Structures are given as C-alpha cells and as structure tokens.
Short mmCIF file of C-alpha atoms and ligand atoms in Angstrom, two decimals:
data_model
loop_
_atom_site.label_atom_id
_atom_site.label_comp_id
_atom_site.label_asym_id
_atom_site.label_seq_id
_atom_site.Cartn_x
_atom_site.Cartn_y
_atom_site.Cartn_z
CA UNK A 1 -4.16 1.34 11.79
CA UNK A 2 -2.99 -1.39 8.90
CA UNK A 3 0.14 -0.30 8.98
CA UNK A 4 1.59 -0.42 12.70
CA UNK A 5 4.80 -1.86 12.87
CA UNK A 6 5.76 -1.65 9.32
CA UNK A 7 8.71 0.39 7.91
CA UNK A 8 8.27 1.91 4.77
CA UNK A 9 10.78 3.55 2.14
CA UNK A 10 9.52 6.07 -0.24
CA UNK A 11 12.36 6.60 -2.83
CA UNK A 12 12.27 10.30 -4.20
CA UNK A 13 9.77 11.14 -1.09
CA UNK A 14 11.26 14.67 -0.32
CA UNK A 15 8.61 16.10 -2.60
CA UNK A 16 5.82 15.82 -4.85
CA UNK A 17 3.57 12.93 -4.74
CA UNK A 18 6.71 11.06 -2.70
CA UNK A 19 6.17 12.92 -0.04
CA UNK A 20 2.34 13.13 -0.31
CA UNK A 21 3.02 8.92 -0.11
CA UNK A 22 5.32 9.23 2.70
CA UNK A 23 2.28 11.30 4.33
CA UNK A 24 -0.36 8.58 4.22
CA UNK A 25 1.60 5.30 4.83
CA UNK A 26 2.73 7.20 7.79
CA UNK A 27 -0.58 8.26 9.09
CA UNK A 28 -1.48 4.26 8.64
CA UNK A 29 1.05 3.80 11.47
CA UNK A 30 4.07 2.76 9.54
CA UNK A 31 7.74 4.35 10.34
CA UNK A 32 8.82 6.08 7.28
CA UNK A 33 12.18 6.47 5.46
CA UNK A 34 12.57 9.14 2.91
CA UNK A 35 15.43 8.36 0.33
CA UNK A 36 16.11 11.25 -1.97
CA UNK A 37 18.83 12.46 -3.61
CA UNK A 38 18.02 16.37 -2.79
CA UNK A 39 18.63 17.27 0.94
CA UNK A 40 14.49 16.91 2.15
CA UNK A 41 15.53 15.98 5.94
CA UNK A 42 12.63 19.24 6.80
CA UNK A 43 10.05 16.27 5.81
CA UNK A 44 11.36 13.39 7.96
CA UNK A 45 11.06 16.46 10.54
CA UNK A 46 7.60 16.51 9.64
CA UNK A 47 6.49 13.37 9.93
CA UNK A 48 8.09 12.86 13.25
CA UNK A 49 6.04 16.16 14.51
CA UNK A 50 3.33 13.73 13.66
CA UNK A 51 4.33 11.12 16.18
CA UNK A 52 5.39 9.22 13.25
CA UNK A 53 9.18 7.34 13.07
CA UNK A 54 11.10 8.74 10.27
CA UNK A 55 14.25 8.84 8.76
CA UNK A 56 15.70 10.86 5.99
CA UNK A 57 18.26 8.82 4.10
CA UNK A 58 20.25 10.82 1.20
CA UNK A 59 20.64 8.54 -1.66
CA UNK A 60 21.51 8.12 -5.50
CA UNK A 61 19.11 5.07 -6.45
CA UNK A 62 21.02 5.03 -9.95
CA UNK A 63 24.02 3.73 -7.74
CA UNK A 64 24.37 0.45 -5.94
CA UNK A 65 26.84 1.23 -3.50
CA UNK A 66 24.52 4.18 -2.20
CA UNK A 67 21.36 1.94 -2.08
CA UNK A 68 23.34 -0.26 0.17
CA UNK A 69 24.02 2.06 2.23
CA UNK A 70 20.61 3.36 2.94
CA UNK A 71 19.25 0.04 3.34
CA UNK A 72 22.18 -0.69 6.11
CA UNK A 73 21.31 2.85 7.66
CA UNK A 74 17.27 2.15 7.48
CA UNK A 75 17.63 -1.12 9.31
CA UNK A 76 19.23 0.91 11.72
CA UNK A 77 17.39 3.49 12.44
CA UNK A 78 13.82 2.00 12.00
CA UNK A 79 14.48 -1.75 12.37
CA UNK A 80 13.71 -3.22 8.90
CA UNK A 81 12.51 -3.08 5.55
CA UNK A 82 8.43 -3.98 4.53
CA UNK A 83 7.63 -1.65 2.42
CA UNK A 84 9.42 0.23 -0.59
CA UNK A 85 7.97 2.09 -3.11
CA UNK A 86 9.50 3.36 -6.35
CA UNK A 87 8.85 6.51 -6.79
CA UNK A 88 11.86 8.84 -7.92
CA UNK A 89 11.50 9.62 -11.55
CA UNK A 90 12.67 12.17 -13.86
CA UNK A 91 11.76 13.66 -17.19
CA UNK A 92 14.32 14.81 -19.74
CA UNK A 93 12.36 15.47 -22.49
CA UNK A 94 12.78 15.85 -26.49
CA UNK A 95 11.52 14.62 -29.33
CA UNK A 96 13.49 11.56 -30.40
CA UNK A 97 15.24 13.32 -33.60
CA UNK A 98 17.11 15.83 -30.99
CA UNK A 99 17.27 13.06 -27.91
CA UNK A 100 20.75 12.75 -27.27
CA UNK A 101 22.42 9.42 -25.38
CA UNK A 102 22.60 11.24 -22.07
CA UNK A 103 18.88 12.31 -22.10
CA UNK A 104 18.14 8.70 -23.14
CA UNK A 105 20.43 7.53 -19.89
CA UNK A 106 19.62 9.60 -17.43
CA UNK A 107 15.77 8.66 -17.56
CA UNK A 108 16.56 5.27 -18.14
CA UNK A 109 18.85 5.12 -14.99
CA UNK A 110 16.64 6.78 -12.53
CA UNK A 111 13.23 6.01 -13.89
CA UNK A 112 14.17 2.00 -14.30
CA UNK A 113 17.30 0.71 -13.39
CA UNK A 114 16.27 2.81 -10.11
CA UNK A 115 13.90 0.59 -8.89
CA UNK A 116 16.09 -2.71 -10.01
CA UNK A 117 18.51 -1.27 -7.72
CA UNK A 118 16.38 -0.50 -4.79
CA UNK A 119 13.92 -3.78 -5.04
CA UNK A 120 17.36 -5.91 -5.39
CA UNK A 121 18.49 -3.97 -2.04
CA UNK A 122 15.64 -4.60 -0.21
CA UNK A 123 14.28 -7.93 -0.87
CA UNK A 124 16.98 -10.77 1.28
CA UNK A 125 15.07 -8.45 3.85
CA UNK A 126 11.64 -8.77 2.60
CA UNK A 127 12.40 -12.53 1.87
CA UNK A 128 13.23 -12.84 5.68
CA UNK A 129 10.28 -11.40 7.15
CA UNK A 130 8.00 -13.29 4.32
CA UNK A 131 6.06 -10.28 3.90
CA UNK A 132 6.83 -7.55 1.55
CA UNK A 133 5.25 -5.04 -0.58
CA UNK A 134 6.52 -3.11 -3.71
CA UNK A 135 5.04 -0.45 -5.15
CA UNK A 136 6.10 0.99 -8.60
CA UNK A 137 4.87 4.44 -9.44
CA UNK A 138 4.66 4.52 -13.29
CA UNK A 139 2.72 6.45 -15.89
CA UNK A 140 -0.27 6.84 -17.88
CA UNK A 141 2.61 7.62 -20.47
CA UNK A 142 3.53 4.26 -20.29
CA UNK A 143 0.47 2.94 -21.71
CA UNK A 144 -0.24 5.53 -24.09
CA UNK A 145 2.86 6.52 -25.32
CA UNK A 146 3.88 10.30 -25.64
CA UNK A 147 5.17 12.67 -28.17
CA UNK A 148 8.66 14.13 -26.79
CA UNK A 149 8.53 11.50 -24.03
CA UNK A 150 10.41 8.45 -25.86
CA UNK A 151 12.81 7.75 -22.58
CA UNK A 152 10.17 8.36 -20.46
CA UNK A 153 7.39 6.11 -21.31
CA UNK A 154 9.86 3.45 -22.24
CA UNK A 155 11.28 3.74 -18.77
CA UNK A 156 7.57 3.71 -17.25
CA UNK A 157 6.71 0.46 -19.89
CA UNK A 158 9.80 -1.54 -18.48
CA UNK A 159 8.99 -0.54 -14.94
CA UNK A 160 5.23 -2.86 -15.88
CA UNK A 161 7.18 -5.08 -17.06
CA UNK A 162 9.66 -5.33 -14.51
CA UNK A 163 6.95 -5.53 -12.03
CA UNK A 164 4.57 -8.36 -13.45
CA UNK A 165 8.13 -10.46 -13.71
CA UNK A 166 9.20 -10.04 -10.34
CA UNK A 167 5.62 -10.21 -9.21
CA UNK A 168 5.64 -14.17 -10.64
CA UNK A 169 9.50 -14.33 -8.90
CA UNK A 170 8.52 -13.37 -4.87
CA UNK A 171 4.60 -14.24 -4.52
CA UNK A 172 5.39 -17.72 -2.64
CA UNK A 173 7.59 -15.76 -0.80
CA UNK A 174 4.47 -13.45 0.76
CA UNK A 175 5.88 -10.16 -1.05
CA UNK A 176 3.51 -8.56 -3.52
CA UNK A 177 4.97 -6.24 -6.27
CA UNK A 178 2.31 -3.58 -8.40
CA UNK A 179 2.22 -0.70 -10.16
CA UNK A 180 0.57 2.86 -9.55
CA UNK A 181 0.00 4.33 -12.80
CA UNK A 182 -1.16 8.44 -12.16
CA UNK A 183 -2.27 10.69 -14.86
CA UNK A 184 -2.18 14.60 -14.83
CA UNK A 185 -1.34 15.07 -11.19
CA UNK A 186 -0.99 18.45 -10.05
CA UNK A 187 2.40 19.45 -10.01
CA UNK A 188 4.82 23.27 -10.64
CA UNK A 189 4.44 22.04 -13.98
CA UNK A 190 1.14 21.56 -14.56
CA UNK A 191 0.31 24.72 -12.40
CA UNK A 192 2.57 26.83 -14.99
CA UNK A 193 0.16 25.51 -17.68
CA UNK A 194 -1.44 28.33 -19.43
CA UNK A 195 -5.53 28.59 -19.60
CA UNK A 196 -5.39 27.23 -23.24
CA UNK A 197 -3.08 24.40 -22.56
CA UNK A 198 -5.21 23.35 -19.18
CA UNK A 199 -8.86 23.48 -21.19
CA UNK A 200 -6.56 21.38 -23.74
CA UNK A 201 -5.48 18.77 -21.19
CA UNK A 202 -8.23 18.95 -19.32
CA UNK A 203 -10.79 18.31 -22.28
CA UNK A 204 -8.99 14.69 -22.44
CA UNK A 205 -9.57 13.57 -18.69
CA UNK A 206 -13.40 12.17 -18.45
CA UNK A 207 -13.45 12.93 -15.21
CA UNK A 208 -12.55 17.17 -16.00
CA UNK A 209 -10.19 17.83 -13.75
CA UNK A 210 -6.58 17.25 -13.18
CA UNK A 211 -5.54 14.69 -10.14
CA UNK A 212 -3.68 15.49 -6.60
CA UNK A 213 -0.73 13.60 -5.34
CA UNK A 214 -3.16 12.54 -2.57
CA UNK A 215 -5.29 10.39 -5.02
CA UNK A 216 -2.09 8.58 -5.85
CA UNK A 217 -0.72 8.30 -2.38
CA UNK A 218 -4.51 6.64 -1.32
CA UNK A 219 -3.59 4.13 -4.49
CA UNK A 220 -0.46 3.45 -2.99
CA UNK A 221 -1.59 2.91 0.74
CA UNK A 222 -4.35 0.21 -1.06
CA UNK A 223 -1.50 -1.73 -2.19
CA UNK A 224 0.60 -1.16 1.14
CA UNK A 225 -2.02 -2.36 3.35
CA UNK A 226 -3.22 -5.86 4.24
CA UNK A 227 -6.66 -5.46 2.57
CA UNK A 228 -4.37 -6.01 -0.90
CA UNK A 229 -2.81 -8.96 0.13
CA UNK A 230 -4.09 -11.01 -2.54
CA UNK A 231 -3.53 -8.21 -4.81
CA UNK A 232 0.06 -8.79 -6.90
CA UNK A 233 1.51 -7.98 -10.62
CA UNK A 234 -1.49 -5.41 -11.45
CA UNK A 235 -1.22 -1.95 -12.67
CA UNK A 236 -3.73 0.40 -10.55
CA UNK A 237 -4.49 3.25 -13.11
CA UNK A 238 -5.16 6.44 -11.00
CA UNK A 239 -6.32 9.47 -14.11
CA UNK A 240 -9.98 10.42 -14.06
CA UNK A 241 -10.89 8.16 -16.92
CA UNK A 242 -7.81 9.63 -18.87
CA UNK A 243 -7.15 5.70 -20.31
CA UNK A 244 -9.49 2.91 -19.82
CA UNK A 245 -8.16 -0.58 -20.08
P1 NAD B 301 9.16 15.41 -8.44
O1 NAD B 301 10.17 15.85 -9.43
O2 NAD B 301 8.33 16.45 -7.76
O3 NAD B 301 9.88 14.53 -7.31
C1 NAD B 301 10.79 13.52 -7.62
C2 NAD B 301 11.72 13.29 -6.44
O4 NAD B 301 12.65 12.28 -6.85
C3 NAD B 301 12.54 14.53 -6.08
O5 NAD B 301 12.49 14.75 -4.68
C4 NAD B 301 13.96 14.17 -6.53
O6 NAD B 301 14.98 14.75 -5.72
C5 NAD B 301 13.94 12.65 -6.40
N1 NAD B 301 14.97 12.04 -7.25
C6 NAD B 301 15.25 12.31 -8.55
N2 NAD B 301 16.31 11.60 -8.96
C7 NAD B 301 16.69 10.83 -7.90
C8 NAD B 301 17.74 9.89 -7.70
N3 NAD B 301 18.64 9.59 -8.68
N4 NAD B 301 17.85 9.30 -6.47
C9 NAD B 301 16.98 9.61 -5.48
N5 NAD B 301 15.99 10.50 -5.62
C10 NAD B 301 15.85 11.11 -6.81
O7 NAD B 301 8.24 14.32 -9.19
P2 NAD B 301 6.66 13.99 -9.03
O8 NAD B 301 5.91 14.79 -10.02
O9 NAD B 301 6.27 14.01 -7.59
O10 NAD B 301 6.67 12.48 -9.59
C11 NAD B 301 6.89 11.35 -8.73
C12 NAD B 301 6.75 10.08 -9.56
O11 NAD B 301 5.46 10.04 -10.17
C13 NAD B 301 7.75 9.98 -10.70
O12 NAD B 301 8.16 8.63 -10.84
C14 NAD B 301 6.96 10.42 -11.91
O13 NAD B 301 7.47 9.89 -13.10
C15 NAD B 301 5.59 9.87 -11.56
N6 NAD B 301 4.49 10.56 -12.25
C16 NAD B 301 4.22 11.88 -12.04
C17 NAD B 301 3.16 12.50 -12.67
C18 NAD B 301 2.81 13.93 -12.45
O14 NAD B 301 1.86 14.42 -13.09
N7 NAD B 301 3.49 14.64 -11.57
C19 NAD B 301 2.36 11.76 -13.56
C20 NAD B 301 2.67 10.42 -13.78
C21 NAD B 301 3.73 9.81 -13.09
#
C-alpha cells in the first residue's frame, strides 16, 4: 500500500465524491481526516471500522481561525499533515443578470479562497516533512464555461490558476500541487434529472454515460500516490470525453 504512513485531509469529505476520496486514500493505507462543515463524524466512524485512522474535524474552510484549528487538532490526533485535498465546493447558481453579491461571495469564498486558506494552513507542515501533495478538485465548468454558473466556473478557473502558481512556488520543496477536473458525476442532483434532461446531458459525454465519485476519487489517489511524483501543476480531466484538451 502507497500510502502507509501518510495522513490525509479531505476538505468537504462528509459526502459526495469527498467522502468517496476519503474512501480510497484510506484503503491505500493513509490515516484520514475529514474536515466538513456539516456534522459527518458517522464517516470517520466508517473508515475506522475499516482498520483505517480517522478523524472527523468540523471546520469552516472560508475562515482562517477555524482552519487553524483543525490543522492543530489533525496533528494531534493523526500525527501530521501529507496530504490535503480541496474538495468542498458549492454552487449558488443564477444567471449573471439576477446574481446578487452574496451569491457571487459565497462561491467565491468556499470554492477558492477555501483552498488558499487550507493549502496556506497546511504547507510550514508539508515544507517540514519535504513531501507534500495537493490536490484541487475543480470543474469541467471551469474550462468550458457555463450558462447560470458565472461564480462557479470562475471560482473553478482561479482554483487552475491558483494551482499551476503554487505548483512553480513548492516543487523544490518535494510538494506537488494538481488539479482533478470531474464532469457529470453522479450526484442527488443529477439523479433528480428527468429522462429528457439525462438523454440531453448524456448525448454530450463521448463516452454515454454519466461518471461516479469513484472515477474521481481513483484520479485523486494517482496524484496522492508516489507513482505521481514527478507529476505537478497539471489538470487531470476525469468526464468521459465530455472536453478534450
Ligand atoms: P457535495 O455538496 O455533495 O459535498 C460538498 C461537501 O462540502 C459537503 O459535505 C459540505 O458540507 C462541504 N462544505 C461545503 N461548504 C463547506 C465549508 N465552508 N467548509 C467545509 N466544508 C464545506 O458536493 P460534491 O458533488 O460531492 O462535489 C465535491 C466537489 O467536486 C466540489 O468542489 C464540486 O464543485 C466538485 N465537482 C462536482 C461535480 C459533480 O457532478 N458532483 C462535478 C464537477 C466538480
């Protein structure tokens, strides 16, 4: 198992493809810490009915005095910090014309200054150790662009950004930073999709169907794992063919 030894944090892992992430580092061997805002302790209870480590650590990754804190209580319980990736996001759609200020903030604040936050928190660790590994989860959106998704995709495009930047800042320091870009993933909302609006969707994706959060968490485990370590500042585009580039 790659992973023995190493501590992971999954920010936004109570759920979702977080916790589908959380899943698979963990069955590489690392100790797992689930940061999430929403009470998900039931999957740190999980994962330790797995043999695995685990913590669950409630935090607000739009505020800095309660990422400190979960970094301070994560090198507590599970000894250190190797592995973080950025996964909380949220949508607040609306086409631009009705997208008020706090729409515009609140995806802005999670989505981006999120992972600023966290990566800032974590990386005197990761500088340390001289190993670390940062994983952003992103968005096709982010690439493509998408009607009623202005805050979104613009959060997703600065998370690249942000990456390939710090990327060029830590890679002497042996810390990698990439991005995980899904496509349709499975989720409540694409399951409340009608049969009309899946043929619609699904017509678009080469590949005809729509992804799980398992394909994603496999992406992320790639760039977790020591076969990636030469690996840094790419964007590893997980849709069925959705966007080619
Ligand atoms: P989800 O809504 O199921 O889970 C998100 C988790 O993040 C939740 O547990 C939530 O409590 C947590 N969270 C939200 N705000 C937080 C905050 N301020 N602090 C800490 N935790 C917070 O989402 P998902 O569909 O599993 O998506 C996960 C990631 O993948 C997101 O970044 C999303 O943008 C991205 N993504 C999803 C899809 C998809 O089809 N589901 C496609 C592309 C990208």
């Amino acid at each position: 198992m790659s992973l023995t030894g190493k501590v992971a944090v999954v920010t936004g892992g109570g759920r979702g493809i977080g916790k589908a992430i959380a899943m698979r580092l963990a069955q590489d061997g690392a100790k797992v810490a689930i940061w999430d805002l929403a009470d998900h302790e039931h999957v740190a209870d999980e994962l330790r009915a797995h043999q695995t480590e685990a913590a669950f650590v409630a935090v607000n990754v739009t505020d800095s005095d309660s990422v400190a804190q979960a970094v301070e209580e994560t090198i507590a319980q599970l000894g250190s910090v190797d592995i973080l990736v950025n996964n909380a996001g949220i949508t607040k759609d609306s086409l631009l014309m009705r997208m008020d200020e706090a729409q515009w903030d609140a995806v802005l604040n999670v989505n981006l200054k999120g992972a600023y936050l966290c990566s800032k928190a974590v990386l005197r660790t990761m500088i340390k150790n001289r190993f670390g590994r940062i994983v952003n989860i992103a968005s096709v959106v982010g690439l493509m662009g998408n009607p009623g998704q202005t805050n979104y995709a613009a959060s997703k495009a600065g998370l690249i950004g942000f990456s390939k930047s710090l990327a060029r800042e830590v890679a002497s320091r042996g810390i990698t930073v990439n991005v995980v870009a899904p496509g349709f993933i499975a989720s409540e909302m694409t399951d409340a999709l009608n049969e009309k609006q899946r043929e619609a969707l699904l017509s678009q994706i080469p590949m005809g169907e729509i992804g799980r959060a398992e394909d994603i968490a496999d992406g992320v485990w790639f760039l977790s794992a020591d076969v990636s370590r030469y690996i840094t500042g790419q964007v590893l585009n997980i849709n069925g063919g959705l966007l080619m580039v």
